[in-house]
Amino acid sequence: MTHPELTTLQHDAAAAIATAASVDALEQVRVEWLGRNGKLTGVLRTLKDRPLEERRTFGAEANALRVELEHLLSAKQKQLSAKPALPVDLTIPGITPALGYPHPIRLMLERIENIFHGLGYDVAEGPEVETERYNFDLLNVPKDHPARDMHDTFYLTQRGLLLRTQTSPVQLHYLETHRPPVRVIVPGRVYRHEATDASHEAAFFQCEGLVIDRGIRLTDLLGTFTHLFKSLFGSKVKLRFRPHFYPFTEPSLDVDMSCTICGGKGCPSCGQSGWLEMGGSGMVHPTVLENMKVDPNVFSGFAFGVGVDRLMMLYEGVGDVRRSYSGDLRFLESIHLS
Ligand code: DAH
C-alpha cells in the first residue's frame, strides 16, 4: 500500500480478523470494516473528494484491500466453523476404577475374632508348612493311628514335612512362648488331599481355640461355644454336643448347630436331620498338656476347631464352597452388595 491511511486500515483489520474468537465475533468484524457503514467503506466514499491524480491509485488500492480482507474473512470463517480434530466432551462421566471387596472368609474371620476379643482371647498364627511332630506326634496322634490317614495329608518331599491338616499344632507353638493362663484363637488355612465337591476343598480355613487355666471345666467349653454360635446366628439357634473321638482331647465332643436354612425341620442342606456339624472340641488331653510342659495336675483346658468356610456359607447363604475360591469378582460383589 502506498497510502498510509490504507496501510493502517490493512493492519488493524487483519489483526481484528485474526483475533476473532467465534463466527459471530468475525461477522461483527466484517460489518465493522466492510459493512455499509464500515471503516473501509467510509474511506472509499471519500474517493470523490480526493484530488484527481490520487483517485486512481487510491481507488485501486482500496479495492485490492477489500478483496484481501474478504479472503482473510472467509479463511478465518472456515477455521472457526471447522470441528476440532479431537473433540473433548468434559461432561462424559469418567471411568470409575474397579473397587475391591474383602473376601467373605476374611469377613467371617473378623467376626469370629471380634467375638473372642470380647472374651479376652489373643489371636495367634502358625506355619502352614508343618512337621509331623507338631501336626500329629505332639497332639497325641499315634504313629499308626487312622487319624493320620483320615486327614489325607499332603506330604512334602522333604521327610517329616507336610502341609498342616489342622490348626491344632499352633496350640503347641503358642505354649512355647506363652504360659498358662492362656486364651487364644488361631485362624488359618489348612490342607487336605481330598476330591473337591460342593462342601469340600483341598485348602480351607479353620479357627482353633485353646483355653488353659486352673479349674477349666467342660461347662466352660459348652458356654463358650454357645456364645460363639448365638452371637453369629442369633439367640434362636440350638446347639447339640455329641461324644466323639479326637486324640488330643479327652473327653471329646462334636458340636452341631440347628440348621439355619430350615430352622431345624430338615432340608437338603442338613441331610434332612435338622442339624449341621460345626466343629470338634474337648478337654485338652493330659499328654498334650505335658507336651506343652504344663502340669495336668494343676491346669486343665479346653480346645476346639471350627470350619470357617462352613460358617461363612451359612452366614452368607452360599451353596458351594468352591465359589469362594473361584476368583470370580462377581461372587465377592454379590456378597458385598447383599
Ligand atoms: N483339629 C480337628 C480337625 O481338624 C478339629 C478339632 C477337634 C480341634 C477337637 C480341636 C479339638 O482343638 O479339641 O478335625
CSV table of C-alpha atoms and ligand atoms in Angstrom, one decimal:
chain,number,residue,atom,x,y,z
A,1,MET,CA,0.0,0.0,0.0
A,2,THR,CA,1.3,3.4,-0.9
A,3,HIS,CA,-1.3,5.3,1.1
A,4,PRO,CA,-0.5,5.4,4.9
A,5,GLU,CA,-4.2,5.6,5.6
A,6,LEU,CA,-4.8,2.3,3.8
A,7,THR,CA,-1.8,0.7,5.4
A,8,THR,CA,-3.1,1.4,8.9
A,9,LEU,CA,-6.5,0.1,7.9
A,10,GLN,CA,-5.0,-3.0,6.5
A,11,HIS,CA,-3.0,-3.6,9.6
A,12,ASP,CA,-5.9,-3.0,12.0
A,13,ALA,CA,-8.4,-5.0,10.0
A,14,ALA,CA,-6.1,-8.0,9.6
A,15,ALA,CA,-5.4,-8.0,13.4
A,16,ALA,CA,-9.2,-7.9,14.2
A,17,ILE,CA,-9.9,-10.8,11.8
A,18,ALA,CA,-7.0,-12.9,13.3
A,19,THR,CA,-8.2,-12.4,16.9
A,20,ALA,CA,-11.9,-13.0,16.3
A,21,ALA,CA,-12.8,-16.0,18.6
A,22,SER,CA,-16.1,-17.1,17.1
A,23,VAL,CA,-18.1,-16.9,14.0
A,24,ASP,CA,-20.4,-14.2,15.5
A,25,ALA,CA,-17.4,-12.1,16.5
A,26,LEU,CA,-16.0,-12.5,13.0
A,27,GLU,CA,-19.3,-11.3,11.5
A,28,GLN,CA,-19.0,-8.2,13.7
A,29,VAL,CA,-15.5,-7.6,12.4
A,30,ARG,CA,-16.8,-7.9,8.8
A,31,VAL,CA,-19.5,-5.3,9.5
A,32,GLU,CA,-17.1,-3.0,11.3
A,33,TRP,CA,-14.7,-2.9,8.3
A,34,LEU,CA,-16.6,-3.8,5.2
A,35,GLY,CA,-20.3,-3.2,6.1
A,36,ARG,CA,-22.4,-0.3,4.7
A,37,ASN,CA,-21.0,2.0,7.4
A,38,GLY,CA,-17.8,0.1,7.7
A,39,LYS,CA,-14.4,1.8,8.0
A,40,LEU,CA,-13.1,0.7,4.6
A,41,THR,CA,-16.4,1.6,3.0
A,42,GLY,CA,-16.2,5.0,4.6
A,43,VAL,CA,-12.7,5.5,3.2
A,44,LEU,CA,-13.9,4.6,-0.3
A,45,ARG,CA,-16.7,7.1,0.0
A,46,THR,CA,-14.1,9.9,0.4
A,47,LEU,CA,-12.7,8.9,-3.1
A,48,LYS,CA,-14.7,11.6,-4.9
A,49,ASP,CA,-13.3,14.3,-2.7
A,50,ARG,CA,-9.7,13.4,-3.3
A,51,PRO,CA,-7.5,15.1,-5.9
A,52,LEU,CA,-7.9,13.6,-9.4
A,53,GLU,CA,-4.3,12.2,-9.6
A,54,GLU,CA,-4.8,10.4,-6.2
A,55,ARG,CA,-8.1,8.8,-7.1
A,56,ARG,CA,-6.8,6.1,-9.5
A,57,THR,CA,-4.2,4.7,-7.2
A,58,PHE,CA,-6.1,5.1,-4.0
A,59,GLY,CA,-9.3,3.6,-5.5
A,60,ALA,CA,-7.3,0.6,-6.9
A,61,GLU,CA,-5.5,0.0,-3.6
A,62,ALA,CA,-8.7,0.4,-1.5
A,63,ASN,CA,-10.4,-2.2,-3.7
A,64,ALA,CA,-7.4,-4.5,-3.6
A,65,LEU,CA,-7.6,-4.2,0.2
A,66,ARG,CA,-11.3,-5.0,0.2
A,67,VAL,CA,-10.6,-8.2,-1.8
A,68,GLU,CA,-7.7,-9.1,0.6
A,69,LEU,CA,-9.9,-8.6,3.7
A,70,GLU,CA,-12.7,-10.7,2.1
A,71,HIS,CA,-10.2,-13.5,1.6
A,72,LEU,CA,-8.9,-13.3,5.2
A,73,LEU,CA,-12.5,-13.3,6.5
A,74,SER,CA,-13.5,-16.3,4.6
A,75,ALA,CA,-10.4,-18.2,5.6
A,76,LYS,CA,-11.0,-17.3,9.2
A,77,GLN,CA,-14.6,-18.3,8.9
A,78,LYS,CA,-13.6,-21.8,7.7
A,79,GLN,CA,-11.2,-22.1,10.5
A,80,LEU,CA,-13.7,-21.1,13.2
A,81,SER,CA,-16.5,-23.4,11.9
A,82,ALA,CA,-14.3,-26.5,11.4
A,83,LYS,CA,-14.8,-29.2,14.1
A,84,PRO,CA,-11.9,-29.7,16.4
A,85,ALA,CA,-9.7,-32.6,15.4
A,86,LEU,CA,-10.1,-34.4,18.7
A,87,PRO,CA,-13.4,-33.4,20.3
A,88,VAL,CA,-13.2,-33.5,24.1
A,89,ASP,CA,-16.5,-33.7,25.9
A,90,LEU,CA,-15.8,-32.8,29.5
A,91,THR,CA,-19.3,-33.8,30.6
A,92,ILE,CA,-18.8,-37.5,29.8
A,93,PRO,CA,-18.6,-39.5,33.1
A,94,GLY,CA,-15.1,-40.8,33.7
A,95,ILE,CA,-14.1,-44.4,34.1
A,96,THR,CA,-14.6,-45.4,37.7
A,97,PRO,CA,-11.7,-47.6,39.0
A,98,ALA,CA,-13.0,-51.1,40.0
A,99,LEU,CA,-13.3,-51.4,43.8
A,100,GLY,CA,-12.1,-54.4,45.6
A,101,TYR,CA,-14.0,-56.2,48.3
A,102,PRO,CA,-12.9,-58.1,51.4
A,103,HIS,CA,-13.3,-61.8,50.9
A,104,PRO,CA,-16.2,-63.3,52.8
A,105,ILE,CA,-13.9,-65.7,54.5
A,106,ARG,CA,-11.8,-62.8,55.7
A,107,LEU,CA,-15.1,-61.1,56.9
A,108,MET,CA,-16.1,-64.3,58.8
A,109,LEU,CA,-12.7,-64.5,60.5
A,110,GLU,CA,-13.1,-60.9,61.6
A,111,ARG,CA,-16.5,-61.6,63.1
A,112,ILE,CA,-15.0,-64.6,65.0
A,113,GLU,CA,-12.0,-62.6,66.1
A,114,ASN,CA,-14.3,-59.8,67.4
A,115,ILE,CA,-16.4,-62.2,69.4
A,116,PHE,CA,-13.3,-63.8,71.0
A,117,HIS,CA,-11.7,-60.4,71.6
A,118,GLY,CA,-14.7,-59.6,73.7
A,119,LEU,CA,-13.9,-62.7,75.8
A,120,GLY,CA,-10.3,-61.7,76.3
A,121,TYR,CA,-8.7,-64.1,73.8
A,122,ASP,CA,-5.4,-63.5,72.0
A,123,VAL,CA,-5.2,-64.2,68.2
A,124,ALA,CA,-2.2,-66.2,67.0
A,125,GLU,CA,-1.0,-67.6,63.8
A,126,GLY,CA,1.3,-70.6,62.9
A,127,PRO,CA,3.1,-72.1,60.0
A,128,GLU,CA,1.2,-73.7,57.1
A,129,VAL,CA,4.2,-76.0,56.4
A,130,GLU,CA,4.4,-78.2,59.5
A,131,THR,CA,6.4,-81.1,60.8
A,132,GLU,CA,4.8,-84.5,61.5
A,133,ARG,CA,5.9,-83.9,65.1
A,134,TYR,CA,3.7,-80.8,65.5
A,135,ASN,CA,0.8,-81.8,63.2
A,136,PHE,CA,0.5,-85.3,64.8
A,137,ASP,CA,3.0,-86.5,67.3
A,138,LEU,CA,2.8,-83.8,70.0
A,139,LEU,CA,-1.0,-83.8,69.6
A,140,ASN,CA,-1.0,-87.4,70.8
A,141,VAL,CA,-1.8,-89.0,67.4
A,142,PRO,CA,-0.1,-92.4,67.5
A,143,LYS,CA,2.2,-93.3,64.5
A,144,ASP,CA,-0.2,-96.0,63.3
A,145,HIS,CA,-3.4,-94.1,64.1
A,146,PRO,CA,-6.0,-93.9,61.4
A,147,ALA,CA,-6.4,-90.2,62.1
A,148,ARG,CA,-3.2,-89.7,60.1
A,149,ASP,CA,-4.9,-91.3,57.1
A,150,MET,CA,-8.2,-89.7,57.8
A,151,HIS,CA,-6.7,-86.4,57.2
A,152,ASP,CA,-5.4,-87.3,53.8
A,153,THR,CA,-2.2,-85.4,54.3
A,154,PHE,CA,-0.2,-83.6,51.6
A,155,TYR,CA,3.3,-84.8,52.5
A,156,LEU,CA,6.2,-82.7,51.1
A,157,THR,CA,9.2,-84.5,49.6
A,158,GLN,CA,11.4,-83.5,52.5
A,159,ARG,CA,11.0,-86.1,55.2
A,160,GLY,CA,8.7,-85.2,58.0
A,161,LEU,CA,7.3,-82.0,56.4
A,162,LEU,CA,3.7,-81.6,55.4
A,163,LEU,CA,1.0,-79.0,54.8
A,164,ARG,CA,-0.8,-78.8,58.1
A,165,THR,CA,-4.1,-80.6,58.1
A,166,GLN,CA,-5.4,-78.7,61.1
A,167,THR,CA,-4.7,-75.6,63.1
A,168,SER,CA,-4.3,-77.6,66.3
A,169,PRO,CA,-0.5,-77.7,66.1
A,170,VAL,CA,-0.4,-74.0,66.8
A,171,GLN,CA,-1.6,-74.9,70.3
A,172,LEU,CA,1.9,-76.3,70.9
A,173,HIS,CA,3.7,-73.5,69.2
A,174,TYR,CA,1.8,-71.0,71.3
A,175,LEU,CA,2.7,-72.7,74.5
A,176,GLU,CA,6.4,-72.4,73.6
A,177,THR,CA,6.2,-68.6,74.1
A,178,HIS,CA,3.2,-68.3,76.4
A,179,ARG,CA,2.5,-69.8,79.8
A,180,PRO,CA,-0.9,-70.5,81.4
A,181,PRO,CA,-3.4,-69.0,81.9
A,182,VAL,CA,-3.9,-68.8,78.1
A,183,ARG,CA,-6.8,-67.9,75.9
A,184,VAL,CA,-6.1,-67.9,72.2
A,185,ILE,CA,-7.8,-68.5,68.9
A,186,VAL,CA,-5.8,-69.4,65.8
A,187,PRO,CA,-7.5,-68.7,62.5
A,188,GLY,CA,-5.7,-70.1,59.4
A,189,ARG,CA,-5.6,-72.2,56.3
A,190,VAL,CA,-5.3,-75.9,56.3
A,191,TYR,CA,-4.8,-78.5,53.6
A,192,ARG,CA,-6.2,-82.0,52.9
A,193,HIS,CA,-5.7,-84.2,49.9
A,194,GLU,CA,-9.3,-84.5,49.0
A,195,ALA,CA,-11.5,-84.6,46.0
A,196,THR,CA,-13.4,-81.3,45.9
A,197,ASP,CA,-17.2,-81.0,45.8
A,198,ALA,CA,-19.8,-78.5,46.9
A,199,SER,CA,-18.8,-78.9,50.6
A,200,HIS,CA,-15.1,-79.9,50.4
A,201,GLU,CA,-12.0,-78.1,49.2
A,202,ALA,CA,-8.4,-79.2,49.4
A,203,ALA,CA,-7.5,-75.9,51.1
A,204,PHE,CA,-9.9,-74.3,53.6
A,205,PHE,CA,-10.0,-72.3,56.8
A,206,GLN,CA,-10.3,-73.4,60.4
A,207,CYS,CA,-10.3,-71.5,63.6
A,208,GLU,CA,-8.7,-73.2,66.5
A,209,GLY,CA,-9.3,-72.2,70.1
A,210,LEU,CA,-7.4,-73.0,73.3
A,211,VAL,CA,-8.0,-72.1,76.9
A,212,ILE,CA,-5.7,-73.3,79.7
A,213,ASP,CA,-6.1,-72.2,83.3
A,214,ARG,CA,-6.7,-73.7,86.8
A,215,GLY,CA,-10.2,-75.2,87.1
A,216,ILE,CA,-11.3,-75.1,83.5
A,217,ARG,CA,-14.2,-77.4,83.0
A,218,LEU,CA,-16.3,-78.9,80.2
A,219,THR,CA,-19.1,-76.4,81.0
A,220,ASP,CA,-16.7,-73.6,80.1
A,221,LEU,CA,-16.4,-75.1,76.7
A,222,LEU,CA,-20.1,-75.5,76.3
A,223,GLY,CA,-20.8,-71.9,77.4
A,224,THR,CA,-18.1,-70.6,75.0
A,225,PHE,CA,-19.4,-72.5,72.0
A,226,THR,CA,-22.9,-71.4,72.8
A,227,HIS,CA,-21.9,-67.8,73.0
A,228,LEU,CA,-20.0,-68.1,69.7
A,229,PHE,CA,-22.8,-69.6,67.7
A,230,LYS,CA,-25.6,-67.4,69.2
A,231,SER,CA,-23.5,-64.3,68.6
A,232,LEU,CA,-23.1,-65.3,64.9
A,233,PHE,CA,-26.5,-66.7,64.1
A,234,GLY,CA,-28.9,-65.2,66.7
A,235,SER,CA,-30.3,-66.4,70.0
A,236,LYS,CA,-32.7,-68.9,68.4
A,237,VAL,CA,-30.1,-71.4,67.2
A,238,LYS,CA,-29.8,-74.5,69.3
A,239,LEU,CA,-26.6,-76.4,69.9
A,240,ARG,CA,-26.1,-80.2,70.3
A,241,PHE,CA,-23.0,-81.8,71.7
A,242,ARG,CA,-22.2,-85.3,70.7
A,243,PRO,CA,-19.4,-87.6,72.1
A,244,HIS,CA,-16.7,-88.1,69.6
A,245,PHE,CA,-13.0,-89.1,69.5
A,246,TYR,CA,-10.0,-86.8,69.0
A,247,PRO,CA,-6.6,-88.0,70.1
A,248,PHE,CA,-5.7,-84.6,71.6
A,249,THR,CA,-8.8,-84.2,73.8
A,250,GLU,CA,-10.5,-86.3,76.4
A,251,PRO,CA,-13.4,-86.3,76.6
A,252,SER,CA,-14.1,-85.1,73.0
A,253,LEU,CA,-17.3,-83.6,71.6
A,254,ASP,CA,-18.5,-82.7,68.2
A,255,VAL,CA,-20.9,-79.7,68.2
A,256,ASP,CA,-23.9,-79.4,65.9
A,257,MET,CA,-26.0,-76.3,65.4
A,258,SER,CA,-29.7,-76.4,64.4
A,259,CYS,CA,-29.9,-75.8,60.6
A,260,THR,CA,-30.2,-72.1,59.9
A,261,ILE,CA,-31.7,-72.8,56.5
A,262,CYS,CA,-34.7,-74.9,57.6
A,263,GLY,CA,-34.8,-73.8,61.2
A,264,GLY,CA,-34.2,-77.4,62.3
A,265,LYS,CA,-37.1,-79.1,60.4
A,266,GLY,CA,-34.9,-80.9,58.0
A,267,CYS,CA,-33.8,-79.9,54.4
A,268,PRO,CA,-31.3,-81.0,51.8
A,269,SER,CA,-28.6,-78.7,53.3
A,270,CYS,CA,-28.7,-80.6,56.6
A,271,GLY,CA,-29.3,-84.0,55.1
A,272,GLN,CA,-32.9,-83.8,56.5
A,273,SER,CA,-31.5,-84.1,60.0
A,274,GLY,CA,-32.2,-80.5,61.1
A,275,TRP,CA,-28.6,-80.3,62.4
A,276,LEU,CA,-25.3,-79.1,60.9
A,277,GLU,CA,-21.9,-80.2,62.2
A,278,MET,CA,-19.9,-77.2,63.1
A,279,GLY,CA,-16.7,-78.4,64.7
A,280,GLY,CA,-14.8,-80.5,67.1
A,281,SER,CA,-13.8,-79.9,70.7
A,282,GLY,CA,-12.9,-81.4,74.1
A,283,MET,CA,-10.9,-81.1,77.2
A,284,VAL,CA,-7.1,-81.0,76.4
A,285,HIS,CA,-5.6,-84.4,76.8
A,286,PRO,CA,-3.2,-84.7,79.8
A,287,THR,CA,-0.5,-86.0,77.4
A,288,VAL,CA,-0.9,-82.9,75.2
A,289,LEU,CA,-0.6,-80.7,78.4
A,290,GLU,CA,2.6,-82.5,79.3
A,291,ASN,CA,3.9,-81.9,75.7
A,292,MET,CA,3.2,-78.2,76.4
A,293,LYS,CA,5.2,-78.6,79.6
A,294,VAL,CA,2.0,-77.8,81.5
A,295,ASP,CA,1.3,-79.8,84.7
A,296,PRO,CA,-2.1,-81.6,84.2
A,297,ASN,CA,-2.5,-81.9,87.9
A,298,VAL,CA,-2.5,-78.1,88.3
A,299,PHE,CA,-4.0,-76.9,85.0
A,300,SER,CA,-6.8,-78.0,82.7
A,301,GLY,CA,-8.1,-76.7,79.5
A,302,PHE,CA,-10.4,-77.0,76.6
A,303,ALA,CA,-9.8,-76.8,72.8
A,304,PHE,CA,-11.9,-76.6,69.8
A,305,GLY,CA,-11.7,-76.3,66.0
A,306,VAL,CA,-14.4,-74.8,63.8
A,307,GLY,CA,-14.7,-74.8,60.0
A,308,VAL,CA,-14.7,-71.2,58.9
A,309,ASP,CA,-15.8,-71.9,55.3
A,310,ARG,CA,-18.9,-73.7,56.5
A,311,LEU,CA,-19.7,-70.8,58.9
A,312,MET,CA,-19.3,-68.3,56.0
A,313,MET,CA,-21.5,-70.4,53.7
A,314,LEU,CA,-24.3,-70.5,56.3
A,315,TYR,CA,-23.9,-66.8,57.2
A,316,GLU,CA,-23.9,-65.6,53.6
A,317,GLY,CA,-26.2,-68.3,52.1
A,318,VAL,CA,-23.5,-69.7,49.8
A,319,GLY,CA,-24.3,-73.2,48.5
A,320,ASP,CA,-21.0,-74.3,47.0
A,321,VAL,CA,-17.7,-73.8,48.9
A,322,ARG,CA,-15.8,-73.8,45.5
A,323,ARG,CA,-17.4,-70.4,44.6
A,324,SER,CA,-15.5,-68.8,47.3
A,325,TYR,CA,-12.1,-69.8,45.8
A,326,SER,CA,-13.1,-69.3,42.2
A,327,GLY,CA,-11.6,-65.8,42.0
A,328,ASP,CA,-14.8,-64.6,40.4
A,329,LEU,CA,-15.2,-60.9,41.3
A,330,ARG,CA,-19.0,-61.2,40.8
A,331,PHE,CA,-19.1,-63.6,43.7
A,332,LEU,CA,-17.4,-61.1,46.0
A,333,GLU,CA,-19.5,-58.3,44.7
A,334,SER,CA,-22.8,-60.2,45.2
A,335,ILE,CA,-21.8,-61.0,48.8
A,336,HIS,CA,-20.7,-57.4,49.4
A,337,LEU,CA,-23.9,-55.8,48.0
A,338,SER,CA,-26.4,-58.3,49.5
B,1,DAH,N1,-8.3,-80.5,64.5
B,1,DAH,C1,-9.6,-81.1,64.4
B,1,DAH,C2,-9.9,-81.3,62.9
B,1,DAH,O1,-9.3,-80.7,62.1
B,1,DAH,C3,-10.7,-80.2,65.0
B,1,DAH,C4,-10.5,-80.1,66.5
B,1,DAH,C5,-11.2,-81.0,67.2
B,1,DAH,C6,-9.7,-79.2,67.1
B,1,DAH,C7,-11.1,-81.0,68.6
B,1,DAH,C8,-9.6,-79.2,68.5
B,1,DAH,C9,-10.3,-80.1,69.2
B,1,DAH,O2,-8.9,-78.3,69.1
B,1,DAH,O3,-10.2,-80.1,70.6
B,1,DAH,O4,-10.8,-82.1,62.6
